[in-house]
PDB file of C-alpha atoms and ligand atoms in Angstrom:
ATOM      1  CA  UNK A   1       2.798  -0.318 -19.650  1.00  0.00           C
ATOM      2  CA  UNK A   2       0.555   2.307 -18.150  1.00  0.00           C
ATOM      3  CA  UNK A   3       0.677   4.522 -15.125  1.00  0.00           C
ATOM      4  CA  UNK A   4      -2.390   4.028 -12.956  1.00  0.00           C
ATOM      5  CA  UNK A   5      -4.287   6.598 -10.881  1.00  0.00           C
ATOM      6  CA  UNK A   6      -3.802   6.273  -7.111  1.00  0.00           C
ATOM      7  CA  UNK A   7      -6.876   6.801  -4.897  1.00  0.00           C
ATOM      8  CA  UNK A   8      -6.413   9.178  -1.960  1.00  0.00           C
ATOM      9  CA  UNK A   9      -7.869   9.379   1.555  1.00  0.00           C
ATOM     10  CA  UNK A  10     -10.751   9.754   2.418  1.00  0.00           C
ATOM     11  CA  UNK A  11     -11.944   8.065  -0.815  1.00  0.00           C
ATOM     12  CA  UNK A  12     -14.428   5.380   0.277  1.00  0.00           C
ATOM     13  CA  UNK A  13     -13.075   2.918  -2.315  1.00  0.00           C
ATOM     14  CA  UNK A  14      -9.915   2.595  -0.184  1.00  0.00           C
ATOM     15  CA  UNK A  15     -12.167   0.866   2.399  1.00  0.00           C
ATOM     16  CA  UNK A  16     -12.983  -2.063   0.096  1.00  0.00           C
ATOM     17  CA  UNK A  17     -11.896  -5.518   1.280  1.00  0.00           C
ATOM     18  CA  UNK A  18     -10.162  -7.151  -1.689  1.00  0.00           C
ATOM     19  CA  UNK A  19     -11.130 -10.608  -2.956  1.00  0.00           C
ATOM     20  CA  UNK A  20      -8.677 -13.446  -3.528  1.00  0.00           C
ATOM     21  CA  UNK A  21      -7.025 -13.669  -6.942  1.00  0.00           C
ATOM     22  CA  UNK A  22      -8.242 -16.881  -8.600  1.00  0.00           C
ATOM     23  CA  UNK A  23      -7.149 -16.367 -12.198  1.00  0.00           C
ATOM     24  CA  UNK A  24      -3.461 -16.135 -13.031  1.00  0.00           C
ATOM     25  CA  UNK A  25      -3.808 -14.801 -16.555  1.00  0.00           C
ATOM     26  CA  UNK A  26      -2.285 -12.127 -18.814  1.00  0.00           C
ATOM     27  CA  UNK A  27      -4.422  -9.400 -17.261  1.00  0.00           C
ATOM     28  CA  UNK A  28      -2.934 -10.165 -13.824  1.00  0.00           C
ATOM     29  CA  UNK A  29       0.572 -10.009 -15.302  1.00  0.00           C
ATOM     30  CA  UNK A  30      -0.297  -6.692 -17.003  1.00  0.00           C
ATOM     31  CA  UNK A  31      -1.716  -5.311 -13.743  1.00  0.00           C
ATOM     32  CA  UNK A  32       1.438  -6.257 -11.819  1.00  0.00           C
ATOM     33  CA  UNK A  33       3.635  -4.527 -14.432  1.00  0.00           C
ATOM     34  CA  UNK A  34       1.466  -1.399 -14.402  1.00  0.00           C
ATOM     35  CA  UNK A  35       1.488  -1.340 -10.598  1.00  0.00           C
ATOM     36  CA  UNK A  36       5.297  -1.644 -10.475  1.00  0.00           C
ATOM     37  CA  UNK A  37       5.640   1.227 -12.967  1.00  0.00           C
ATOM     38  CA  UNK A  38       3.130   3.322 -10.992  1.00  0.00           C
ATOM     39  CA  UNK A  39       4.973   2.604  -7.719  1.00  0.00           C
ATOM     40  CA  UNK A  40       8.347   3.649  -9.199  1.00  0.00           C
ATOM     41  CA  UNK A  41       6.944   6.817 -10.771  1.00  0.00           C
ATOM     42  CA  UNK A  42       5.345   7.782  -7.462  1.00  0.00           C
ATOM     43  CA  UNK A  43       8.625   7.021  -5.614  1.00  0.00           C
ATOM     44  CA  UNK A  44       6.891   4.499  -3.367  1.00  0.00           C
ATOM     45  CA  UNK A  45       8.317   1.338  -1.830  1.00  0.00           C
ATOM     46  CA  UNK A  46       5.032  -0.544  -2.152  1.00  0.00           C
ATOM     47  CA  UNK A  47       1.617  -0.418  -3.771  1.00  0.00           C
ATOM     48  CA  UNK A  48      -1.526  -2.462  -3.121  1.00  0.00           C
ATOM     49  CA  UNK A  49      -4.100  -3.169  -5.851  1.00  0.00           C
ATOM     50  CA  UNK A  50      -6.739  -1.438  -3.684  1.00  0.00           C
ATOM     51  CA  UNK A  51      -4.883   1.864  -4.176  1.00  0.00           C
ATOM     52  CA  UNK A  52      -5.390   1.660  -7.946  1.00  0.00           C
ATOM     53  CA  UNK A  53      -9.052   0.698  -7.506  1.00  0.00           C
ATOM     54  CA  UNK A  54      -8.571  -3.012  -8.254  1.00  0.00           C
ATOM     55  CA  UNK A  55     -10.071  -4.988  -5.395  1.00  0.00           C
ATOM     56  CA  UNK A  56      -8.037  -8.174  -5.631  1.00  0.00           C
ATOM     57  CA  UNK A  57      -5.471  -9.473  -3.142  1.00  0.00           C
ATOM     58  CA  UNK A  58      -2.226  -8.480  -4.740  1.00  0.00           C
ATOM     59  CA  UNK A  59       0.552  -6.044  -3.979  1.00  0.00           C
ATOM     60  CA  UNK A  60       3.933  -5.007  -5.319  1.00  0.00           C
ATOM     61  CA  UNK A  61       6.915  -3.713  -3.403  1.00  0.00           C
ATOM     62  CA  UNK A  62      10.566  -2.815  -3.723  1.00  0.00           C
ATOM     63  CA  UNK A  63      12.506  -1.781  -0.622  1.00  0.00           C
ATOM     64  CA  UNK A  64      15.923  -2.089  -2.338  1.00  0.00           C
ATOM     65  CA  UNK A  65      18.217   0.974  -2.370  1.00  0.00           C
ATOM     66  CA  UNK A  66      18.438   1.050  -6.163  1.00  0.00           C
ATOM     67  CA  UNK A  67      14.730   0.283  -6.700  1.00  0.00           C
ATOM     68  CA  UNK A  68      15.645  -2.580  -9.006  1.00  0.00           C
ATOM     69  CA  UNK A  69      14.209  -5.567  -7.112  1.00  0.00           C
ATOM     70  CA  UNK A  70      10.430  -5.499  -7.574  1.00  0.00           C
ATOM     71  CA  UNK A  71       8.387  -8.218  -5.873  1.00  0.00           C
ATOM     72  CA  UNK A  72       4.795  -9.260  -6.504  1.00  0.00           C
ATOM     73  CA  UNK A  73       2.773 -10.941  -3.744  1.00  0.00           C
ATOM     74  CA  UNK A  74      -0.565 -12.506  -4.661  1.00  0.00           C
ATOM     75  CA  UNK A  75      -2.987 -13.697  -1.957  1.00  0.00           C
ATOM     76  CA  UNK A  76      -0.464 -12.990   0.839  1.00  0.00           C
ATOM     77  CA  UNK A  77      -1.074 -14.308   4.364  1.00  0.00           C
ATOM     78  CA  UNK A  78       0.934 -13.809   7.538  1.00  0.00           C
ATOM     79  CA  UNK A  79       1.521 -17.271   9.005  1.00  0.00           C
ATOM     80  CA  UNK A  80       3.772 -16.190  11.871  1.00  0.00           C
ATOM     81  CA  UNK A  81       4.725 -12.944  13.546  1.00  0.00           C
ATOM     82  CA  UNK A  82       7.020 -11.957  16.372  1.00  0.00           C
ATOM     83  CA  UNK A  83       7.963  -8.816  18.321  1.00  0.00           C
ATOM     84  CA  UNK A  84       7.249  -5.169  17.636  1.00  0.00           C
ATOM     85  CA  UNK A  85       8.878  -2.302  15.787  1.00  0.00           C
ATOM     86  CA  UNK A  86       7.834   1.312  15.296  1.00  0.00           C
ATOM     87  CA  UNK A  87       8.481   3.337  12.153  1.00  0.00           C
ATOM     88  CA  UNK A  88       7.395   6.690  10.759  1.00  0.00           C
ATOM     89  CA  UNK A  89       5.123   5.657   7.901  1.00  0.00           C
ATOM     90  CA  UNK A  90       3.816   7.470   4.883  1.00  0.00           C
ATOM     91  CA  UNK A  91       1.351   6.383   2.204  1.00  0.00           C
ATOM     92  CA  UNK A  92       0.838   7.319  -1.442  1.00  0.00           C
ATOM     93  CA  UNK A  93      -2.906   7.419  -0.653  1.00  0.00           C
ATOM     94  CA  UNK A  94      -2.367   9.883   2.236  1.00  0.00           C
ATOM     95  CA  UNK A  95       0.106  12.300   0.609  1.00  0.00           C
ATOM     96  CA  UNK A  96       2.282  14.512   2.785  1.00  0.00           C
ATOM     97  CA  UNK A  97       1.280  12.862   6.073  1.00  0.00           C
ATOM     98  CA  UNK A  98       3.752  10.868   8.198  1.00  0.00           C
ATOM     99  CA  UNK A  99       3.137   9.186  11.549  1.00  0.00           C
ATOM    100  CA  UNK A 100       4.649   6.527  13.782  1.00  0.00           C
ATOM    101  CA  UNK A 101       2.984   3.131  13.560  1.00  0.00           C
ATOM    102  CA  UNK A 102       3.776   0.013  15.585  1.00  0.00           C
ATOM    103  CA  UNK A 103       3.809  -3.307  13.728  1.00  0.00           C
ATOM    104  CA  UNK A 104       5.222  -6.811  14.040  1.00  0.00           C
ATOM    105  CA  UNK A 105       9.027  -6.946  13.886  1.00  0.00           C
ATOM    106  CA  UNK A 106       9.426 -10.269  12.098  1.00  0.00           C
ATOM    107  CA  UNK A 107       6.876 -12.005   9.919  1.00  0.00           C
ATOM    108  CA  UNK A 108       6.639 -15.173   7.891  1.00  0.00           C
ATOM    109  CA  UNK A 109       4.330 -14.912   4.926  1.00  0.00           C
ATOM    110  CA  UNK A 110       2.759 -17.340   2.540  1.00  0.00           C
ATOM    111  CA  UNK A 111       1.855 -16.028  -0.911  1.00  0.00           C
ATOM    112  CA  UNK A 112       1.684 -16.860  -4.610  1.00  0.00           C
ATOM    113  CA  UNK A 113       3.664 -15.337  -7.452  1.00  0.00           C
ATOM    114  CA  UNK A 114       2.088 -13.918 -10.585  1.00  0.00           C
ATOM    115  CA  UNK A 115       2.040 -17.447 -12.111  1.00  0.00           C
ATOM    116  CA  UNK A 116       0.145 -18.855  -9.124  1.00  0.00           C
ATOM    117  CA  UNK A 117       3.099 -20.733  -7.627  1.00  0.00           C
ATOM    118  CA  UNK A 118       3.048 -20.742  -3.830  1.00  0.00           C
ATOM    119  CA  UNK A 119       6.023 -19.745  -1.676  1.00  0.00           C
ATOM    120  CA  UNK A 120       6.892 -18.740   1.871  1.00  0.00           C
ATOM    121  CA  UNK A 121       9.166 -15.896   2.891  1.00  0.00           C
ATOM    122  CA  UNK A 122      10.596 -14.433   6.097  1.00  0.00           C
ATOM    123  CA  UNK A 123      10.773 -10.676   6.443  1.00  0.00           C
ATOM    124  CA  UNK A 124      11.940  -8.168   9.027  1.00  0.00           C
ATOM    125  CA  UNK A 125      12.799  -4.461   9.156  1.00  0.00           C
ATOM    126  CA  UNK A 126      11.393  -2.186   6.450  1.00  0.00           C
ATOM    127  CA  UNK A 127      10.361  -5.133   4.261  1.00  0.00           C
ATOM    128  CA  UNK A 128       8.160  -6.496   7.072  1.00  0.00           C
ATOM    129  CA  UNK A 129       6.681  -3.021   7.667  1.00  0.00           C
ATOM    130  CA  UNK A 130       5.930  -2.540   3.981  1.00  0.00           C
ATOM    131  CA  UNK A 131       4.260  -5.956   3.611  1.00  0.00           C
ATOM    132  CA  UNK A 132       2.040  -5.312   6.649  1.00  0.00           C
ATOM    133  CA  UNK A 133       1.179  -1.793   5.373  1.00  0.00           C
ATOM    134  CA  UNK A 134       0.204  -3.177   1.941  1.00  0.00           C
ATOM    135  CA  UNK A 135      -1.767  -6.089   3.418  1.00  0.00           C
ATOM    136  CA  UNK A 136      -3.730  -3.546   5.476  1.00  0.00           C
ATOM    137  CA  UNK A 137      -4.716  -1.813   2.208  1.00  0.00           C
ATOM    138  CA  UNK A 138      -6.132  -5.137   0.933  1.00  0.00           C
ATOM    139  CA  UNK A 139      -8.345  -5.181   4.037  1.00  0.00           C
ATOM    140  CA  UNK A 140      -9.484  -1.581   3.531  1.00  0.00           C
ATOM    141  CA  UNK A 141      -7.243  -0.274   6.291  1.00  0.00           C
ATOM    142  CA  UNK A 142      -4.934   2.777   6.216  1.00  0.00           C
ATOM    143  CA  UNK A 143      -2.045   3.681   8.517  1.00  0.00           C
ATOM    144  CA  UNK A 144      -3.969   6.740   9.742  1.00  0.00           C
ATOM    145  CA  UNK A 145      -6.511   4.323  11.274  1.00  0.00           C
ATOM    146  CA  UNK A 146      -3.908   3.623  13.966  1.00  0.00           C
ATOM    147  CA  UNK A 147      -3.897   7.314  14.990  1.00  0.00           C
ATOM    148  CA  UNK A 148      -6.245   8.796  17.586  1.00  0.00           C
ATOM    149  CA  UNK A 149      -9.591  10.045  16.183  1.00  0.00           C
ATOM    150  CA  UNK A 150      -8.457  13.639  16.824  1.00  0.00           C
ATOM    151  CA  UNK A 151      -5.240  13.204  14.850  1.00  0.00           C
ATOM    152  CA  UNK A 152      -7.077  11.405  12.046  1.00  0.00           C
ATOM    153  CA  UNK A 153      -9.572  14.274  11.817  1.00  0.00           C
ATOM    154  CA  UNK A 154      -6.675  16.732  11.517  1.00  0.00           C
ATOM    155  CA  UNK A 155      -5.197  14.634   8.706  1.00  0.00           C
ATOM    156  CA  UNK A 156      -8.536  14.649   6.855  1.00  0.00           C
ATOM    157  CA  UNK A 157      -8.928  18.432   7.231  1.00  0.00           C
ATOM    158  CA  UNK A 158      -5.384  19.021   6.014  1.00  0.00           C
ATOM    159  CA  UNK A 159      -5.877  16.865   2.915  1.00  0.00           C
ATOM    160  CA  UNK A 160      -9.272  18.484   2.153  1.00  0.00           C
ATOM    161  CA  UNK A 161      -7.669  21.947   2.402  1.00  0.00           C
ATOM    162  CA  UNK A 162      -4.777  20.835   0.174  1.00  0.00           C
ATOM    163  CA  UNK A 163      -7.229  19.492  -2.394  1.00  0.00           C
ATOM    164  CA  UNK A 164      -9.170  22.795  -2.448  1.00  0.00           C
ATOM    165  CA  UNK A 165      -5.923  24.714  -2.947  1.00  0.00           C
ATOM    166  CA  UNK A 166      -4.877  22.340  -5.730  1.00  0.00           C
ATOM    167  CA  UNK A 167      -8.242  22.951  -7.450  1.00  0.00           C
ATOM    168  CA  UNK A 168      -7.820  26.746  -7.197  1.00  0.00           C
ATOM    169  CA  UNK A 169      -4.258  26.510  -8.550  1.00  0.00           C
ATOM    170  CA  UNK A 170      -5.423  24.284 -11.424  1.00  0.00           C
ATOM    171  CA  UNK A 171      -8.191  26.703 -12.483  1.00  0.00           C
ATOM    172  CA  UNK A 172      -5.840  29.718 -12.156  1.00  0.00           C
ATOM    173  CA  UNK A 173      -3.395  27.992 -14.475  1.00  0.00           C
ATOM    174  CA  UNK A 174      -5.947  27.739 -17.309  1.00  0.00           C
TER     175      UNK A 174
HETATM  176  O1  GNR B 201       6.200   4.549  -0.248  1.00  0.00           O
HETATM  177  C1  GNR B 201       5.817   4.183   0.859  1.00  0.00           C
HETATM  178  N1  GNR B 201       6.634   4.332   1.917  1.00  0.00           N
HETATM  179  C2  GNR B 201       6.373   3.782   3.172  1.00  0.00           C
HETATM  180  C3  GNR B 201       7.123   4.228   4.246  1.00  0.00           C
HETATM  181  C4  GNR B 201       6.906   3.696   5.502  1.00  0.00           C
HETATM  182  C5  GNR B 201       5.972   2.720   5.690  1.00  0.00           C
HETATM  183  C6  GNR B 201       5.206   2.278   4.634  1.00  0.00           C
HETATM  184  C7  GNR B 201       5.409   2.800   3.376  1.00  0.00           C
HETATM  185  S1  GNR B 201       4.461   2.217   2.040  1.00  0.00           S
HETATM  186  C8  GNR B 201       4.459   3.632   1.014  1.00  0.00           C
HETATM  187  C9  GNR B 201       3.778   3.330  -0.306  1.00  0.00           C
HETATM  188  C10 GNR B 201       2.327   3.030  -0.052  1.00  0.00           C
HETATM  189  O2  GNR B 201       1.525   3.841   0.280  1.00  0.00           O
HETATM  190  N2  GNR B 201       1.974   1.780  -0.128  1.00  0.00           N
HETATM  191  O3  GNR B 201       0.724   1.426   0.167  1.00  0.00           O
HETATM  192 NI1   NI B 202      -0.042   2.901   1.510  1.00  0.00          NI
END
């Protein structure tokens, strides 16, 4: 198992549209295990392959209270959606930023597991939000894209400033 590096906004690689997974081999299984470990270590409830610079359509998530029910979705598609819900979202690729996003309330998804077996699943609440958030990543989209251009610019400035301060702190610590 290995912890993977998570790309952060405004890294252009987060804008990549992921390709379908067509080989269900050991490297896919290894990637899913590494992504689950990375998600848990980062205290996230989901992680898309795009965020670890792998541009294939797969994501992991765990919205359970005890963080002991990991799920892997390969080639997910929303086949039905209904209603709206709004939630204050965060993202491991946009650290420290939270904003309200409106998404579908209930979804039905079609996906494959890590062995390539197809299944369908209904989701609502936080699970539905998380799946939609992760599927956006696979299409190169981030939750800050739903904000006004002014707010998004503020987010970018704040993260750039944070990164400069982190760099100063890192060199001072040498
Ligand atoms: O850990 C995460 N929490 C979260 C909270 C509200 C809406 C979406 C999320 S997903 C996020 C992890 C992440 O960035 N996944 O891409
Ligand atoms: Ni995210």
